[in-house]
Structures are given as structure tokens and as C-alpha cells.
XYZ file of N, CA and C in Angstrom:
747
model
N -1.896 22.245 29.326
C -1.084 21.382 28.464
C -1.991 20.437 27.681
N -1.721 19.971 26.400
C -2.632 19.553 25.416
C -1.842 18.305 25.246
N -2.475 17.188 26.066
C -2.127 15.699 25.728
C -2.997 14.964 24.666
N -3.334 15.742 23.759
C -4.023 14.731 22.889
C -3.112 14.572 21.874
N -3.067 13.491 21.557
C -2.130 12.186 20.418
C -2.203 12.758 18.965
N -1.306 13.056 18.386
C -1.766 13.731 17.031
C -0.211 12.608 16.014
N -1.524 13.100 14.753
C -0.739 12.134 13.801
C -0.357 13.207 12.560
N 0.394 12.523 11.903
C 0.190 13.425 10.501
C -0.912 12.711 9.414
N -1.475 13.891 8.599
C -1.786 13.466 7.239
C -1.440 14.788 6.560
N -0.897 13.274 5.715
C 0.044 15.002 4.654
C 1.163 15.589 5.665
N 0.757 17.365 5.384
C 1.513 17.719 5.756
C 0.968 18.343 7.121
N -0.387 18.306 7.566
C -1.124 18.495 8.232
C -0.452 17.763 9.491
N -0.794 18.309 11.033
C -1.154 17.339 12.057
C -2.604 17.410 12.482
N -3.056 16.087 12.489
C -4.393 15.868 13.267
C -4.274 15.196 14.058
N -5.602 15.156 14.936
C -5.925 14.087 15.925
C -6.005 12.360 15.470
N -4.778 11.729 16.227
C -4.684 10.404 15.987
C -6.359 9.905 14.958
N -7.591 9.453 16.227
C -8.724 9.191 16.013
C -8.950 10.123 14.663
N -8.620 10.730 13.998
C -9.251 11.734 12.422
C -8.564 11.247 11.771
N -7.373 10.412 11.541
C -6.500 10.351 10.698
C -7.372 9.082 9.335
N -7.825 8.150 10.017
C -8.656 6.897 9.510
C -9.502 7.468 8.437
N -10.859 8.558 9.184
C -11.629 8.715 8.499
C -10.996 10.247 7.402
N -10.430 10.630 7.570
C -9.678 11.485 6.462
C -9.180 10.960 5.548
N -8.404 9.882 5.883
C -7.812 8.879 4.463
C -8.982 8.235 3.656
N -10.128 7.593 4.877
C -11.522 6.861 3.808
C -11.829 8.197 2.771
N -11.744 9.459 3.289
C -12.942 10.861 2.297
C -11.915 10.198 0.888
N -10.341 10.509 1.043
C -9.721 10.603 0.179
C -10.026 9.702 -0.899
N -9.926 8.334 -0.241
C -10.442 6.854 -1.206
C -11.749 6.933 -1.853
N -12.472 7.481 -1.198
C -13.786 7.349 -1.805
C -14.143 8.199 -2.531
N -13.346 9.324 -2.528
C -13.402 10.262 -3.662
C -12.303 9.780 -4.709
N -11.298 8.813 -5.084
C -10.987 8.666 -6.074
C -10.927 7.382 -6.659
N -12.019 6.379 -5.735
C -11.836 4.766 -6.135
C -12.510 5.036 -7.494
N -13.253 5.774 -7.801
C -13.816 5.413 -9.422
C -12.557 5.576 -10.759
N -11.915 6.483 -10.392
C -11.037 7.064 -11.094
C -9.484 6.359 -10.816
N -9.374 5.630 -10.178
C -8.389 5.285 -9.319
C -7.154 4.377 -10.055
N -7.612 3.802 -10.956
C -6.795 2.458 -12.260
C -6.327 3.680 -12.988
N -7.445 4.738 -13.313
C -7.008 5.475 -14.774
C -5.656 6.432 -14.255
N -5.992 6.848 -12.947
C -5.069 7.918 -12.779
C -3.982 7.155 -12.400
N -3.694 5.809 -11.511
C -2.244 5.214 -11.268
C -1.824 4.986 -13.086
N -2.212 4.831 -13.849
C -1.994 4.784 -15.131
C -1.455 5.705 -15.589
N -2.199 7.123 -15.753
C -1.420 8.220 -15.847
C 0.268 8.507 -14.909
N -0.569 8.747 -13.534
C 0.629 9.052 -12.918
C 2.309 8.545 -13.178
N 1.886 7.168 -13.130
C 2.797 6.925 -13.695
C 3.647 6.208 -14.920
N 2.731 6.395 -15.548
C 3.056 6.563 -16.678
C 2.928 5.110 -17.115
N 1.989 3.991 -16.562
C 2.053 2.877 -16.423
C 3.209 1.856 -16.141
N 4.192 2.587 -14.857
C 5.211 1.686 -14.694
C 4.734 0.897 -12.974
N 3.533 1.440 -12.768
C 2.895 0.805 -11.530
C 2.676 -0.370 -11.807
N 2.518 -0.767 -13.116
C 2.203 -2.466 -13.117
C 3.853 -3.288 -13.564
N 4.836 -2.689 -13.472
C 6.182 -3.214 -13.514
C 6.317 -3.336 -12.113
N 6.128 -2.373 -11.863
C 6.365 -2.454 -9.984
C 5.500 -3.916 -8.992
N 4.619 -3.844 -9.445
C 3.361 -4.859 -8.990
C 3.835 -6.381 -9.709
N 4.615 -6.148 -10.896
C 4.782 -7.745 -11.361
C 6.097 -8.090 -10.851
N 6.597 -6.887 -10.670
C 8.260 -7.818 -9.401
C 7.916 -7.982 -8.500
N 6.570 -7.517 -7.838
C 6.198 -7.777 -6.708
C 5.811 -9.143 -6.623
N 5.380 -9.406 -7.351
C 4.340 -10.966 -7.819
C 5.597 -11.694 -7.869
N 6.523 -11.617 -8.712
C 7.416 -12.502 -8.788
C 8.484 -12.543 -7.353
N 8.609 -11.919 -6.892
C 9.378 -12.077 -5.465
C 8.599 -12.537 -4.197
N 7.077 -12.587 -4.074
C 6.503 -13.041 -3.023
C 6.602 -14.938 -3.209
N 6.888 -15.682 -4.495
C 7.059 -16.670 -3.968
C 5.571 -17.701 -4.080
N 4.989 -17.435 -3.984
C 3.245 -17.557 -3.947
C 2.786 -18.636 -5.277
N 2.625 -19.745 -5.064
C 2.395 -20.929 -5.423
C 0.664 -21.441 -5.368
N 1.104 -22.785 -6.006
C -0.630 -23.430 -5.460
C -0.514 -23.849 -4.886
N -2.191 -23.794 -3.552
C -2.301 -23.817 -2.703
C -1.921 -23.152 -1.572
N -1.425 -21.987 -1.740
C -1.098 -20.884 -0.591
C -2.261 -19.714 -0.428
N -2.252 -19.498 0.917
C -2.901 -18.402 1.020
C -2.641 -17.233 0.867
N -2.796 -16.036 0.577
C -2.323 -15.212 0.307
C -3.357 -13.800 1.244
N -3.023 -12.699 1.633
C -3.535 -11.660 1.906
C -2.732 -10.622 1.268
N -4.116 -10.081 0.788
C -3.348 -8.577 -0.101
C -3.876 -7.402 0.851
N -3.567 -6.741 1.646
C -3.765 -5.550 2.299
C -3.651 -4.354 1.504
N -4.588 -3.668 1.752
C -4.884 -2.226 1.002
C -5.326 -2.271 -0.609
N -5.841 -3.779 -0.666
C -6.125 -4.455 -2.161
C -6.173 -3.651 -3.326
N -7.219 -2.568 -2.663
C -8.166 -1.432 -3.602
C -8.791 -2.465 -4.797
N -8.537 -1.886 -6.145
C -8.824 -2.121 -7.034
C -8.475 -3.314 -7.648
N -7.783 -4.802 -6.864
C -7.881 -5.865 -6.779
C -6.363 -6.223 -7.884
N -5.426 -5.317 -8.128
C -4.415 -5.568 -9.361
C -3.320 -6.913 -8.969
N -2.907 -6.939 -7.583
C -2.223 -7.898 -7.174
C -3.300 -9.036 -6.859
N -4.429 -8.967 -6.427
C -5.264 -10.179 -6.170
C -5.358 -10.960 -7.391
N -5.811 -10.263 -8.144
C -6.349 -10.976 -9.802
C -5.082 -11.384 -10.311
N -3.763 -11.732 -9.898
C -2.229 -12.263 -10.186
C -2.422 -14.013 -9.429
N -2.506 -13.152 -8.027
C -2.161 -13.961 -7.031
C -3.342 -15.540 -6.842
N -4.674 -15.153 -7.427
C -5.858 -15.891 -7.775
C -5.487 -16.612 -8.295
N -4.745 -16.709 -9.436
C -4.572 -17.377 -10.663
C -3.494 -17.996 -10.193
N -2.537 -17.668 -9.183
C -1.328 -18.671 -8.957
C -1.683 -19.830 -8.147
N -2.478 -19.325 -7.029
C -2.653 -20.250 -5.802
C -4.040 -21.096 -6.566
N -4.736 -20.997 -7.012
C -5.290 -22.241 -7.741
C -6.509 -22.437 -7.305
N -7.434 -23.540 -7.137
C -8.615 -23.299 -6.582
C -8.475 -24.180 -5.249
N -7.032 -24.314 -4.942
C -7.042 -25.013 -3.311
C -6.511 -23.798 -2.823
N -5.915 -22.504 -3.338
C -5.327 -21.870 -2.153
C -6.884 -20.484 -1.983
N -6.086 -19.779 -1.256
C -7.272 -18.559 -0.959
C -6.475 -17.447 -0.873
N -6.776 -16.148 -1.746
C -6.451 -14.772 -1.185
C -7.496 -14.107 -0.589
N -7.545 -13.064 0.245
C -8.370 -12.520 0.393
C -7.709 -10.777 0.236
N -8.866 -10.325 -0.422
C -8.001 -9.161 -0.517
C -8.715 -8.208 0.798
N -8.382 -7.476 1.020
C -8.636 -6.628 2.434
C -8.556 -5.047 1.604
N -9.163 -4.253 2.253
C -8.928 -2.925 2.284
C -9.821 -2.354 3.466
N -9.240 -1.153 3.877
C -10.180 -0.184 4.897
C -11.661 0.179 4.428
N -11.068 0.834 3.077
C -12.318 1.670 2.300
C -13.094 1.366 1.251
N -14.177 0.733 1.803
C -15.602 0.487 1.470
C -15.260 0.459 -0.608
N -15.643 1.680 -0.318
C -15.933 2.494 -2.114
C -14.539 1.385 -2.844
N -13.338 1.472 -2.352
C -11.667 1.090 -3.074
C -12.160 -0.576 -3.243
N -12.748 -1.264 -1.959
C -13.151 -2.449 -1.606
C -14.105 -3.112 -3.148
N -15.222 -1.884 -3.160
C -16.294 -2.465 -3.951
C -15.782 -2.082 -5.636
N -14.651 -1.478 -5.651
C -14.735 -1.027 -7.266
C -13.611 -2.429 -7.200
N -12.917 -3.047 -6.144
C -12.037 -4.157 -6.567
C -12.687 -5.555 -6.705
N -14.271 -5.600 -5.797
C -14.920 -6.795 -6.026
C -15.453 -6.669 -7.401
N -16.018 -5.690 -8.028
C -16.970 -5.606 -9.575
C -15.099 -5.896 -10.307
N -14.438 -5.440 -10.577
C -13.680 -5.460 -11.149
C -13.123 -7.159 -11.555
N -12.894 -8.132 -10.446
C -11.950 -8.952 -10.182
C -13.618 -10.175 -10.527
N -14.847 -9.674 -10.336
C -15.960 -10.160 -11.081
C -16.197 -10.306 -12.574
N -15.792 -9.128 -13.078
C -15.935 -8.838 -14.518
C -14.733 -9.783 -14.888
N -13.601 -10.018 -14.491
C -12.283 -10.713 -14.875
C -12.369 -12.251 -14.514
N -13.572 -13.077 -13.975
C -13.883 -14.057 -14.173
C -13.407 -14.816 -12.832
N -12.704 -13.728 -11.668
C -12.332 -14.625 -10.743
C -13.616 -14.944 -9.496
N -13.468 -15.979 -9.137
C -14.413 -15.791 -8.234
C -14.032 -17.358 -7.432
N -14.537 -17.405 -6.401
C -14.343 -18.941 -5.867
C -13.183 -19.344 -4.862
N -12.009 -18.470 -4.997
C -10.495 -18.825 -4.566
C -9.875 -17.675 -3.761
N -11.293 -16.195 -3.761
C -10.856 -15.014 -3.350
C -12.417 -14.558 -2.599
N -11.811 -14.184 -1.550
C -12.509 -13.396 -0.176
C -12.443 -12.067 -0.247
N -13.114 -11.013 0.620
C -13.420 -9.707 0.496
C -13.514 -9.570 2.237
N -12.301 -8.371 2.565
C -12.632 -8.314 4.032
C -12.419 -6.954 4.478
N -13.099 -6.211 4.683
C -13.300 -4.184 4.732
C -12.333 -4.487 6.201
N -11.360 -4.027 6.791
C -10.755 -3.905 7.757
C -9.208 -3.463 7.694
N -8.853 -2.866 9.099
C -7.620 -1.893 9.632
C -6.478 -2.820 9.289
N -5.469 -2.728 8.674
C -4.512 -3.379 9.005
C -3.778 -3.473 10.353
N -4.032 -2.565 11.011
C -3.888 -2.077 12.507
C -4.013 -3.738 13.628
N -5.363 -4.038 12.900
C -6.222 -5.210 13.682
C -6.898 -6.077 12.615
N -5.740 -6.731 12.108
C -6.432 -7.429 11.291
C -7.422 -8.930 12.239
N -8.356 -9.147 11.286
C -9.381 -9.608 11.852
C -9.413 -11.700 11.698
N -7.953 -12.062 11.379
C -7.310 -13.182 11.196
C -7.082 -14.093 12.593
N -7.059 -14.991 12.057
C -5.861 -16.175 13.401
C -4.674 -15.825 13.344
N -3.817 -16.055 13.984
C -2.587 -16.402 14.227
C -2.194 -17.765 13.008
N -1.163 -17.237 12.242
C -0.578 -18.399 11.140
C -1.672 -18.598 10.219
N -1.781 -17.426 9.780
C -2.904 -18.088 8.480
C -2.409 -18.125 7.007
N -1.714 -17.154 6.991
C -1.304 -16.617 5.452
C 0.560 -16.970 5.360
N 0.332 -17.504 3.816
C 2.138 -17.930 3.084
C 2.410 -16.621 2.869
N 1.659 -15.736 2.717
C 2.261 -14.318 2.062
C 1.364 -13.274 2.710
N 1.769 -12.074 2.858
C 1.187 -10.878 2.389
C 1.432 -9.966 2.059
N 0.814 -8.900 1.116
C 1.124 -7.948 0.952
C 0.391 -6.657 0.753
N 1.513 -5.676 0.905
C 0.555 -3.974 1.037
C 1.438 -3.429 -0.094
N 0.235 -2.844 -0.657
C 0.642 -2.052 -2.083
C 0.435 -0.469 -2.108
N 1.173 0.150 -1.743
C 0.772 1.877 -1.534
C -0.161 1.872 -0.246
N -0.054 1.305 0.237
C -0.644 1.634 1.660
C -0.568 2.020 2.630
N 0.702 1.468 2.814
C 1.498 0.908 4.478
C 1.273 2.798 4.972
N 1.498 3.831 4.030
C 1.824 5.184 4.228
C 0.671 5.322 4.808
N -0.360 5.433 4.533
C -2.062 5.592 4.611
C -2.327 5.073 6.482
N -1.359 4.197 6.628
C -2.174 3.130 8.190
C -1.221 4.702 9.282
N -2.267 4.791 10.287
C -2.121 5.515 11.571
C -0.810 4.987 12.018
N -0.741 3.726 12.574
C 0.247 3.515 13.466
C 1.035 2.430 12.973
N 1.783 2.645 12.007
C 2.797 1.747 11.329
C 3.171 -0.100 11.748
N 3.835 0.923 12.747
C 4.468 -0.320 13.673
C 3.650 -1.248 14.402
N 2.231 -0.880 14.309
C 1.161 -2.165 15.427
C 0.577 -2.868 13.911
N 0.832 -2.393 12.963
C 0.315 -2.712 11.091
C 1.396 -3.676 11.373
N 2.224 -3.606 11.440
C 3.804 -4.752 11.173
C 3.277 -5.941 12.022
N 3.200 -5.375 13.005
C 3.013 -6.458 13.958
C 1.673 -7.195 14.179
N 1.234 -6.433 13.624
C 0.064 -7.103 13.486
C -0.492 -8.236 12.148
N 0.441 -7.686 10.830
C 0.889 -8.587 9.610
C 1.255 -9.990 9.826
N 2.767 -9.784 11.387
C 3.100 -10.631 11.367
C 2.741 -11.534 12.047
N 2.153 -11.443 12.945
C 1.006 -12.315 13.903
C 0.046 -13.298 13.197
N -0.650 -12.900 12.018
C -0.914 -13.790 11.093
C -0.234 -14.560 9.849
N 1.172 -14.040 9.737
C 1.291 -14.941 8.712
C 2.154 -16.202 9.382
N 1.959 -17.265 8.730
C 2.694 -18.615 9.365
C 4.369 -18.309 9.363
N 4.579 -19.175 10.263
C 5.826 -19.134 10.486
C 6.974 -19.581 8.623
N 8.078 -18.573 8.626
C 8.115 -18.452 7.103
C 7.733 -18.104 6.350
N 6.879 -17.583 6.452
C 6.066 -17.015 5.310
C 6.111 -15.645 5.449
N 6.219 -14.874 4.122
C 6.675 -13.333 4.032
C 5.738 -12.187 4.040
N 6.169 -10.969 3.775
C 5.461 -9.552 3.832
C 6.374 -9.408 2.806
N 5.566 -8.363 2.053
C 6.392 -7.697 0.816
C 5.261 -6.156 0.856
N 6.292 -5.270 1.015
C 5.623 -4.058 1.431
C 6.066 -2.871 0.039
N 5.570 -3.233 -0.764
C 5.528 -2.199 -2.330
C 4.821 -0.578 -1.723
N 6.019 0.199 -1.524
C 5.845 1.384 -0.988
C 6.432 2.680 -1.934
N 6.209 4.098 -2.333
C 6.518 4.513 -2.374
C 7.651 5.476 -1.473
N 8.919 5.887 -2.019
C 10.245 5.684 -1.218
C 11.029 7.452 -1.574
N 12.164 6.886 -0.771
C 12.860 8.333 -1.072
C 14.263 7.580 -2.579
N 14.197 9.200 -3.266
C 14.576 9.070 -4.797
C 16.007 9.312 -3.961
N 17.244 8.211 -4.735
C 18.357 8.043 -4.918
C 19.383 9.768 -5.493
N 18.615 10.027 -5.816
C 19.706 11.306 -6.329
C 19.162 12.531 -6.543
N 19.642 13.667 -5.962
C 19.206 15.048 -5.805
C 18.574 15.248 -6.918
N 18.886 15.110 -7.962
C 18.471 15.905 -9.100
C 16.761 14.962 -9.362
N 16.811 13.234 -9.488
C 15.382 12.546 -9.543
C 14.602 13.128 -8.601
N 15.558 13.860 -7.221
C 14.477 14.325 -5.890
C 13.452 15.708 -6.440
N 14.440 16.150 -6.965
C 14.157 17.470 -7.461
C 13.269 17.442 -8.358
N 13.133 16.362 -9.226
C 12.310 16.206 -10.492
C 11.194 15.685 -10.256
N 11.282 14.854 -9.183
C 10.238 14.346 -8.865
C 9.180 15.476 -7.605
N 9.573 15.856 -7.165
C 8.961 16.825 -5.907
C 8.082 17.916 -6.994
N 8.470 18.288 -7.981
C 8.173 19.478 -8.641
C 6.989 18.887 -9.561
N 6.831 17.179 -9.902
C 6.117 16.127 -10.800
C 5.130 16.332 -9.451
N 5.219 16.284 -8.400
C 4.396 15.471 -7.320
C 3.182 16.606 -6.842
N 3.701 17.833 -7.015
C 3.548 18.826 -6.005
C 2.428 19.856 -7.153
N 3.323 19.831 -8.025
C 2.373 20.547 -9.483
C 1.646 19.955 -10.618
N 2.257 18.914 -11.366
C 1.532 17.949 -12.082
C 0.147 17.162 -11.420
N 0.648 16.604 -10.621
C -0.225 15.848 -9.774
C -1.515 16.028 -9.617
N -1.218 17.343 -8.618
C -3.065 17.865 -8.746
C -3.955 18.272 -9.645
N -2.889 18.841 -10.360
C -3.809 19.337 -11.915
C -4.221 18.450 -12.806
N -3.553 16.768 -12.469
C -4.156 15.829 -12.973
C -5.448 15.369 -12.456
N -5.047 15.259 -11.152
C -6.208 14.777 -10.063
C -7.252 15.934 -10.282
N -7.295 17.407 -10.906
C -8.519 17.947 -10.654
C -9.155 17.641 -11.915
N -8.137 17.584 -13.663
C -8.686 17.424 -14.393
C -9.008 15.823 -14.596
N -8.746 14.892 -13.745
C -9.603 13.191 -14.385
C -10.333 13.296 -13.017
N -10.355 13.882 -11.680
C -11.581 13.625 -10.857
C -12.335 14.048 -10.592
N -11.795 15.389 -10.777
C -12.369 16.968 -10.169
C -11.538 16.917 -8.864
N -10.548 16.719 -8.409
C -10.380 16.452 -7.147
C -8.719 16.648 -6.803
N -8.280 17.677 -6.942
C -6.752 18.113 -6.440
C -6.780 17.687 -5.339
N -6.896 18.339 -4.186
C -6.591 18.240 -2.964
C -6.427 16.506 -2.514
N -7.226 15.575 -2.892
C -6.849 14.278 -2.838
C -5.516 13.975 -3.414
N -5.138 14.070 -4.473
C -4.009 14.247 -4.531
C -2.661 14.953 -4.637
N -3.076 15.642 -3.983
C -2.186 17.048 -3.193
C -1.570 16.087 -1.426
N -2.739 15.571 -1.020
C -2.834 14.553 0.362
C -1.282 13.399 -0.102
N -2.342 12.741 -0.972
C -1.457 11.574 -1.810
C 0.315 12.261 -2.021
N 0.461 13.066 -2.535
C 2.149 13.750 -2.565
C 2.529 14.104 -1.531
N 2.068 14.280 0.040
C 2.600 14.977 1.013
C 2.376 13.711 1.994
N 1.707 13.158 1.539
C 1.706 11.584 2.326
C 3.007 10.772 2.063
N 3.432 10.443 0.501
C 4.533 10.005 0.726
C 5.989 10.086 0.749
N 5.834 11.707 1.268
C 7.158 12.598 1.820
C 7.407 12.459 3.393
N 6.037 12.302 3.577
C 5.777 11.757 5.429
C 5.931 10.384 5.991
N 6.389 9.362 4.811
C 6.657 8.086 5.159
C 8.420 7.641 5.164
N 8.191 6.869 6.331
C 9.685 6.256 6.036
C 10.826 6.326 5.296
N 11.812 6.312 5.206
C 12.774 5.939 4.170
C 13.153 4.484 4.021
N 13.872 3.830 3.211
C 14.642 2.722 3.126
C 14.507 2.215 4.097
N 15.770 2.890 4.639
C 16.367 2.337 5.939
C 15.448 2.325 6.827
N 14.780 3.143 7.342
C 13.898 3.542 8.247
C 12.654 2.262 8.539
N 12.144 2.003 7.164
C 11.179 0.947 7.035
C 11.783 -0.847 7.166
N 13.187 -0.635 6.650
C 13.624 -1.961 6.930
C 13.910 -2.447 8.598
N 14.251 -1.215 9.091
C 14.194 -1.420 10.462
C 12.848 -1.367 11.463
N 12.171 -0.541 10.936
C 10.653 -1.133 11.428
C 10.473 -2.279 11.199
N 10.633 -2.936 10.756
C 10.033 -4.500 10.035
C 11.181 -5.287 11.182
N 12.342 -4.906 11.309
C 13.195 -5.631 12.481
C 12.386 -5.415 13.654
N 12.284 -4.146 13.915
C 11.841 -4.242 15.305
C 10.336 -4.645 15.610
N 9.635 -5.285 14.782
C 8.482 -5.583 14.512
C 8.568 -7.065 14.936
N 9.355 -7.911 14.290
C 10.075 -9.268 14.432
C 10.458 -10.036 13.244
N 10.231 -9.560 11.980
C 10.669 -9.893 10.758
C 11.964 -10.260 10.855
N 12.356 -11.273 9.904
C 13.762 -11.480 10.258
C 14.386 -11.528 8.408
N 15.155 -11.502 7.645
C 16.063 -11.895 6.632
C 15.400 -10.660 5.785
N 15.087 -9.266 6.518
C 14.700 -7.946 6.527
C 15.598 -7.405 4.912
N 14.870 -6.733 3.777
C 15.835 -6.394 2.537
C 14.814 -5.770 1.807
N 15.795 -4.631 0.967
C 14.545 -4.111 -0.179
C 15.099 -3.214 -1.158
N 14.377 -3.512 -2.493
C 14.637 -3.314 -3.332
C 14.453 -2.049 -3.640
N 15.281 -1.466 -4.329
C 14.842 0.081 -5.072
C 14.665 0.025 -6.541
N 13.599 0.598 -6.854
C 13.195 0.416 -8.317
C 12.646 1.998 -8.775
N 12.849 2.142 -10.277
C 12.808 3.406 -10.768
C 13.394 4.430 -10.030
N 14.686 4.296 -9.981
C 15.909 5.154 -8.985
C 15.516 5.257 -7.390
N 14.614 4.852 -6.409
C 14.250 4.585 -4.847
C 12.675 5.527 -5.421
N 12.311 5.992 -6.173
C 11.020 6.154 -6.315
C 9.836 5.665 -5.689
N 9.978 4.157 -6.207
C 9.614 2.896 -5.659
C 10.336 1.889 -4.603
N 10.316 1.419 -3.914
C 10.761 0.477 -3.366
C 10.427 -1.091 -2.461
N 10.981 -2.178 -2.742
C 10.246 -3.500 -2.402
C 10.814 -3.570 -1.270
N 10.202 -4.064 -0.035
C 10.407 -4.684 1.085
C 9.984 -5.898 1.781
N 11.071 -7.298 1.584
C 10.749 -8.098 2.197
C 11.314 -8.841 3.589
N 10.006 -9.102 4.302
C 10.527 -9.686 5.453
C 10.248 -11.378 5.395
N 10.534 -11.975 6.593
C 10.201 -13.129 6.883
C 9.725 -13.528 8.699
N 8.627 -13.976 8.617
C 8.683 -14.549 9.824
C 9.099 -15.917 10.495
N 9.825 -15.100 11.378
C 10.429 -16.569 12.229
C 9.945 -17.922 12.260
């Protein structure tokens, strides 16, 4: 009998322990390319998605802020400019390569001084207890091994009141967007990803990754049983997209 722990990626099952470093190959094969193709993909409505995000976290001067799964720094370089030069974000990501194309980036854009850089798991984040007014994960949450110790582990650091806003890709509202979209995800996709990276199969991963995540419902109740409380979320571009915010007690 075979007790070893297996996870999905994609559509794949692997061994729990492979799942981490399979997602880093993926990142690091497309952090260079990574702005141009969320651009393409979607058609640039990723930064509509990211500015309701901004506007619903609430995030003022002088707050701290953590952006989990930062990458390429698009919500940090918002959130910099709100919290002021008394508050602090730090943006976080797992992967190295996503990490360093978001520090040159958020350099070239003049921020510097009010924002931190921290390579680590959301799994275990590497915080106190009550540190952060906000945080948030932007296309990520799908990417982390073990969901539910990510929640709980979010919420362990942020202060009491202070929110999570989890900008996830979601399940589409109506057969026919499902349909349109599965056939966008499954065929377009890679042939984009091979012609701007050389690199289908990364995003071949990327489309079967977020068929393997949560639904709605599914994620709002993780976040309950996590300990989030005034638990809600938004659907945007027909459930394509979707916002999720919690609060801690």
C-alpha cells in the first residue's frame, strides 16, 4: 500500500514535497515574459481586476500592507503610494526569478524606501503575529500546496480587523462563458505561451491549475473554516475572476 501524500499540479498528481519546486520551474520560466503575456491573455482586463482590488482592501497611510505572490510588483507599486512613507508593504513571493523581475521593476518606477522584499511560502509565512492592516494574493492562492495552512497562516499575521482579499481566478457563471472560456484556456493559451516564451507547457500548467482550484463557494468557506469572519466575494468578468474578502476577528 502506497502512503505517500500526493497533490495535484494541473492535471497531474504528484508527490506533495514536488509540487513547490514544479510551480518555481514554471515561474522562472515565464517571470521575464510575465507583464506582456497577463496583458495579452487577457486582454488587459487584469489591471481592472487589480484596481477593484486596490479599491476594496481599504489600505490607507500608514498601514502595512503584505502582497503575497507579489511577482512582478503590480499591486505593490498601488499600495506604496497609498500607505505613504510611514506605512510598509512588503511584497513576498516564493520564486526567486518572479521576486527579482518585481524588485528591478518597482526600482525603475521610483519606489523605494516604504517597500520590503521577502522570497517565502505562504504556507509559513516568516511574520509576527498582528503585523499587517491588509493582505493580499493575486493569482496565487491556486499555486500554494496546502491551501488551508496558507489561510491560516495569512491570518495569524494580520492584526486583529484587518483583511485578506484573495484575487483568484474562478468558475465562469454560465455554460456557454464555460465553454468559451475552456476552449480560450486549453488552445489559445499555449500557442500564446509558446509563441511570446517559447514555452506552452507552462501555460498549459497555468489552465489546468485553475480548473483544479476552488469554486466560489468552496473558497469562501475555506476562509470560514480558517477563522475569517464577514467572509464575501465578488464575481467579475462573468465568475472568470473573482474577489474574496475576509476579516479577522
Amino acid at each position: 500500500m502506497n502512503d505517500k501524500k500526493t497533490t495535484h499540479f494541473g492535471f497531474q498528481e504528484v508527490p506533495v514535497e514536488e509540487k513547490a519546486e514544479r510551480v518555481a520551474e514554471v515561474f522562472h520560466s515565464v517571470a521575464a515574459k510575465y507583464d506582456v503575456m497577463n496583458d495579452l491573455m487577457s486582454a488587459g482586463i487584469h489591471r481592472l481586476w487589480k484596481r477593484f482590488t486596490i479599491e476594496a482592501s481599504g489600505v490607507r497611510a500608514g498601514h502595512k500592507v503584505l502582497d503575497i505572490a507579489g511577482g512582478t510588483g503590480d499591486l505593490s507599486y498601488q499600495f506604496a503610494k497609498l500607505v505613504g512613507s510611514n506605512g510598509q508593504v512588503v511584497l513576498a513571493d516564493i520564486n526567486a526569478s518572479m521576486l527579482g523581475v518585481g524588485r528591478d521593476r518597482l526600482t525603475d518606477r521610483g519606489i523605494a524606501g516604504n517597500i520590503n522584499f521577502a522570497q517565502c511560502d505562504a504556507q509559513f509565512l516568516p511574520f509576527p503575529d498582528n503585523t499587517f492592516d491588509c493582505i493580499t494574493i493575486a493569482f496565487g492562492l491556486r499555486n500554494v500546496t496546502d491551501k488551508d495552512m496558507a489561510l491560516r497562516s495569512m491570518l495569524r499575521v494580520l492584526k486583529p480587523g484587518g483583511r485578506l482579499l484573495v484575487l483568484e481566478f474562478s468558475k465562469p457563471q454560465s455554460e456557454i462563458l464555460s465553454k468559451i472560456y475552456d476552449t480560450y484556456s486549453f488552445k489559445v493559451l499555449p500557442f500564446m505561451g509558446k509563441l511570446v516564451t517559447n514555452d506552452a507547457e507552462s501555460y498549459r500548467y497555468l489552465a489546468e491549475s485553475i480548473r483544479m482550484h476552488p469554486d466560489q463557494q468552496t473558497l469562501k468557506e475555506m476562509m470560514d473554516n480558517a477563522g475569517f469572519v464577514r467572509t464575501e466575494f465578488h464575481n467579475m468578468t462573468g465568475g472568470i475572476v473573482a474577489l474574496h474578502k475576509g476579516i479577522k476577528p
